Short mmCIF file of C-alpha atoms in Angstrom, two decimals:
data_model
loop_
_atom_site.label_atom_id
_atom_site.label_comp_id
_atom_site.label_asym_id
_atom_site.label_seq_id
_atom_site.Cartn_x
_atom_site.Cartn_y
_atom_site.Cartn_z
CA ALA A 1 169.95 113.07 62.42
CA ARG A 2 171.92 110.05 61.53
CA ILE A 3 169.91 106.74 61.98
CA GLU A 4 170.39 103.27 60.83
CA PRO A 5 168.96 101.98 57.59
CA ALA A 6 166.70 99.46 59.61
CA GLN A 7 165.35 102.39 61.64
CA LYS A 8 164.48 104.36 58.53
CA LEU A 9 162.84 101.14 57.30
CA ALA A 10 160.77 100.89 60.38
CA ILE A 11 159.61 104.51 60.36
CA VAL A 12 158.43 104.16 56.71
CA ARG A 13 156.64 100.86 57.50
CA MET A 14 154.97 102.41 60.65
CA LEU A 15 153.61 105.50 58.78
CA SER A 16 152.43 103.12 56.02
CA GLU A 17 150.45 100.93 58.45
CA GLN A 18 148.78 104.01 59.90
CA GLY A 19 147.39 104.65 56.30
CA ASN A 20 149.75 107.69 55.46
CA ILE A 21 151.15 107.97 51.86
CA VAL A 22 154.94 107.98 52.68
CA ALA A 23 157.61 109.82 50.52
CA VAL A 24 161.33 109.29 51.33
CA THR A 25 164.18 111.20 49.98
CA GLY A 26 167.80 109.79 50.03
CA ASP A 27 171.17 109.84 48.41
CA GLY A 28 173.14 107.01 50.08
CA VAL A 29 173.37 103.20 50.28
CA ASN A 30 171.66 103.45 53.82
CA ASP A 31 168.62 105.04 52.43
CA GLY A 32 167.85 102.20 49.92
CA PRO A 33 165.69 100.01 51.96
CA ALA A 34 163.41 103.01 52.95
CA LEU A 35 163.45 104.28 49.53
CA ARG A 36 162.16 100.92 48.18
CA ALA A 37 159.58 100.62 50.90
CA ALA A 38 158.15 104.21 50.67
CA ASP A 39 155.13 104.92 48.50
CA ILE A 40 157.37 106.98 46.38
CA GLY A 41 161.16 107.03 46.91
CA VAL A 42 162.95 110.03 45.70
CA ALA A 43 166.77 109.81 45.03
CA MET A 44 169.33 112.40 44.42
CA GLY A 45 170.47 112.04 40.68
CA MET A 46 173.69 114.20 40.87
CA GLN A 47 175.16 113.19 44.22
CA GLY A 48 173.22 110.09 44.99
CA THR A 49 174.59 106.59 44.91
CA ASP A 50 173.65 103.92 42.47
CA VAL A 51 171.83 102.13 45.17
CA ALA A 52 169.74 104.83 45.96
CA ARG A 53 168.84 105.55 42.38
CA GLU A 54 167.91 101.94 41.64
CA ALA A 55 165.81 101.72 44.67
CA ALA A 56 163.94 105.03 44.14
CA ASP A 57 160.77 105.54 41.98
CA LEU A 58 161.86 109.26 41.16
CA ILE A 59 165.36 110.58 40.52
CA LEU A 60 165.92 114.26 40.90
CA ALA A 61 168.26 115.32 38.09
CA ASP A 62 169.09 118.55 39.71
CA ASP A 63 169.17 117.39 43.61
CA ASN A 64 166.89 120.40 44.21
CA PHE A 65 164.02 119.68 46.57
CA ALA A 66 161.95 122.46 44.93
CA THR A 67 161.87 120.19 41.90
CA ILE A 68 159.75 117.75 44.15
CA VAL A 69 157.11 120.50 44.61
CA ALA A 70 157.11 121.45 41.04
CA GLY A 71 156.58 117.71 40.04
CA ILE A 72 153.67 117.48 42.64
CA GLN A 73 152.22 120.49 41.19
CA GLU A 74 152.53 119.12 37.53
CA GLY A 75 151.20 115.76 38.63
CA ARG A 76 148.07 117.12 39.98
CA ILE A 77 147.51 119.15 36.80
CA THR A 78 147.94 116.14 34.63
CA PHE A 79 145.47 114.23 36.81
CA ASN A 80 142.91 116.81 36.61
CA ASN A 81 143.39 117.32 32.87
CA ILE A 82 142.96 113.49 32.36
CA ARG A 83 139.82 113.54 34.57
CA LYS A 84 138.47 116.40 32.57
CA ILE A 85 139.01 114.47 29.18
CA VAL A 86 137.53 111.08 30.81
CA LEU A 87 134.27 113.08 32.01
CA PHE A 88 133.89 114.84 28.63
CA MET A 89 134.29 111.64 26.72
CA LEU A 90 131.88 109.68 29.08
CA ALA A 91 129.27 112.47 28.90
CA THR A 92 129.15 112.54 25.24
CA GLY A 93 129.34 108.64 24.97
CA ILE A 94 126.59 108.32 27.28
CA ALA A 95 124.60 111.08 25.35
CA GLU A 96 125.34 109.31 22.07
CA ILE A 97 124.12 105.86 23.31
CA ALA A 98 120.95 107.46 25.31
CA MET A 99 120.18 109.41 21.84
CA PHE A 100 119.91 106.18 19.85
CA LEU A 101 117.96 104.48 22.65
CA GLY A 102 115.72 107.37 23.00
CA ALA A 103 115.05 107.56 19.20
CA LEU A 104 114.35 103.86 19.16
CA MET A 105 111.82 104.18 22.09
CA ALA A 106 110.17 107.19 20.36
CA GLY A 107 109.76 105.38 17.05
CA LEU A 108 112.18 107.66 15.25
CA PRO A 109 114.84 106.72 12.75
CA MET A 110 118.52 106.54 13.74
CA PRO A 111 119.46 110.30 14.51
CA LEU A 112 122.95 109.56 12.93
CA THR A 113 124.45 107.65 10.36
CA PRO A 114 127.65 105.63 11.20
CA VAL A 115 129.82 108.02 9.32
CA GLN A 116 128.38 110.97 11.11
CA LEU A 117 128.96 109.39 14.36
CA LEU A 118 132.32 108.77 13.43
CA TRP A 119 132.93 112.28 12.41
CA LEU A 120 131.21 113.53 15.73
CA ASN A 121 133.77 111.32 17.75
CA LEU A 122 136.83 111.92 15.82
CA VAL A 123 136.86 115.47 14.76
CA THR A 124 134.48 117.29 17.03
CA ASN A 125 135.35 115.61 20.34
CA GLY A 126 139.00 115.13 19.35
CA VAL A 127 139.71 118.84 19.32
CA GLN A 128 138.08 119.38 22.49
CA ASP A 129 139.98 116.49 24.19
CA VAL A 130 143.30 117.76 23.07
CA THR A 131 142.38 121.29 24.37
CA LEU A 132 141.52 119.91 27.82
CA GLY A 133 144.70 117.79 27.91
CA PHE A 134 146.90 120.87 27.61
CA GLY A 135 145.18 122.79 30.28
CA ARG A 136 147.78 124.57 32.58
CA GLY A 137 145.90 124.09 35.82
CA GLU A 138 144.09 126.51 37.97
CA GLY A 139 146.86 127.94 40.01
CA ASP A 140 145.68 126.35 43.41
CA GLU A 141 146.93 122.79 42.92
CA LEU A 142 149.15 122.80 45.97
CA GLN A 143 146.58 124.38 48.27
CA ARG A 144 144.24 121.66 47.76
CA PRO A 145 144.49 118.43 50.10
CA PRO A 146 145.80 115.42 48.53
CA ARG A 147 143.57 112.78 47.09
CA ARG A 148 142.80 109.64 48.91
CA ARG A 149 145.19 106.61 48.22
CA LEU A 150 142.52 104.78 46.30
CA ALA A 151 140.68 107.84 44.89
CA SER A 152 138.64 107.06 41.78
CA LEU A 153 138.76 108.89 38.73
CA ILE A 154 134.89 108.73 38.41
CA ASP A 155 133.32 109.56 41.74
CA ARG A 156 129.97 110.84 42.84
CA GLU A 157 131.18 114.45 42.12
CA ALA A 158 132.07 113.34 38.60
CA LEU A 159 128.64 111.82 37.84
CA ILE A 160 127.13 115.07 39.18
CA LEU A 161 129.18 116.94 36.72
CA MET A 162 128.68 114.33 33.75
CA LEU A 163 124.95 113.26 33.83
CA PRO A 164 123.10 116.53 33.54
CA GLY A 165 125.07 117.55 30.22
CA ALA A 166 124.65 114.11 28.89
CA LEU A 167 120.83 114.28 29.43
CA VAL A 168 120.61 117.67 27.88
CA MET A 169 122.63 116.52 24.75
CA THR A 170 120.30 113.60 24.51
CA GLY A 171 117.05 115.62 24.91
CA MET A 172 118.12 118.30 22.49
CA ALA A 173 119.23 115.57 19.90
CA ILE A 174 115.91 113.78 19.97
CA TRP A 175 113.85 116.95 20.08
CA LEU A 176 115.79 118.28 17.03
CA LEU A 177 115.26 115.15 15.05
CA GLU A 178 111.59 114.94 15.85
CA LYS A 179 111.07 118.73 15.06
CA GLN A 180 112.73 118.78 11.93
CA LEU A 181 111.09 115.72 10.71
CA GLY A 182 107.69 116.88 11.81
CA ALA A 183 108.50 120.19 9.83
CA GLY A 184 108.81 118.11 6.76
CA ALA A 185 112.64 118.08 6.34
CA SER A 186 114.32 114.86 4.79
CA LEU A 187 115.86 112.44 7.12
CA GLU A 188 119.36 113.48 5.79
CA GLU A 189 118.44 117.09 6.59
CA ALA A 190 117.30 116.25 10.04
CA ARG A 191 120.39 114.04 10.85
CA ASN A 192 122.61 117.21 9.63
CA GLY A 193 120.67 119.28 12.22
CA VAL A 194 121.33 116.78 15.01
CA LEU A 195 124.94 116.63 14.16
#
């Protein structure tokens, strides 16, 4: 139905005040205020006015509403890929720090040299990070409910996923170092085993 720009704006503000995430689509000058006030304004790129395109956060190049759904799915996949990379990097980073602290507390020499640590971070972790970044999703992204407005990248679930792996990596590294040094291996051989 045709409504005035002020009414569209009032609807957007009312929904926002109720805690909803508001998306508005539009193509005309009369949609400008609502597009600007929405959490995400979507303008038609082909038949939309310049005012609508300027006020919007997203411009549909093909004026096809199915593109919005595809964009939402791709955004969710991207967020999940970034989250996986961050969790992996934090888990391995925590394990590396804990490995050095554990070795100090156990009276052992440093488990890795700076060059070995650099190699571990750049080469080994870098390849895995790239692999995680190009994940194509699990296929159910649009069936999941949307995240909360202020959802954190690292939440309780992330810590539950991250900490056990970090503890296992730390324990294995210290155990390997101590076992190899106890078996008479040189420090360099023990460090290579930890790596």
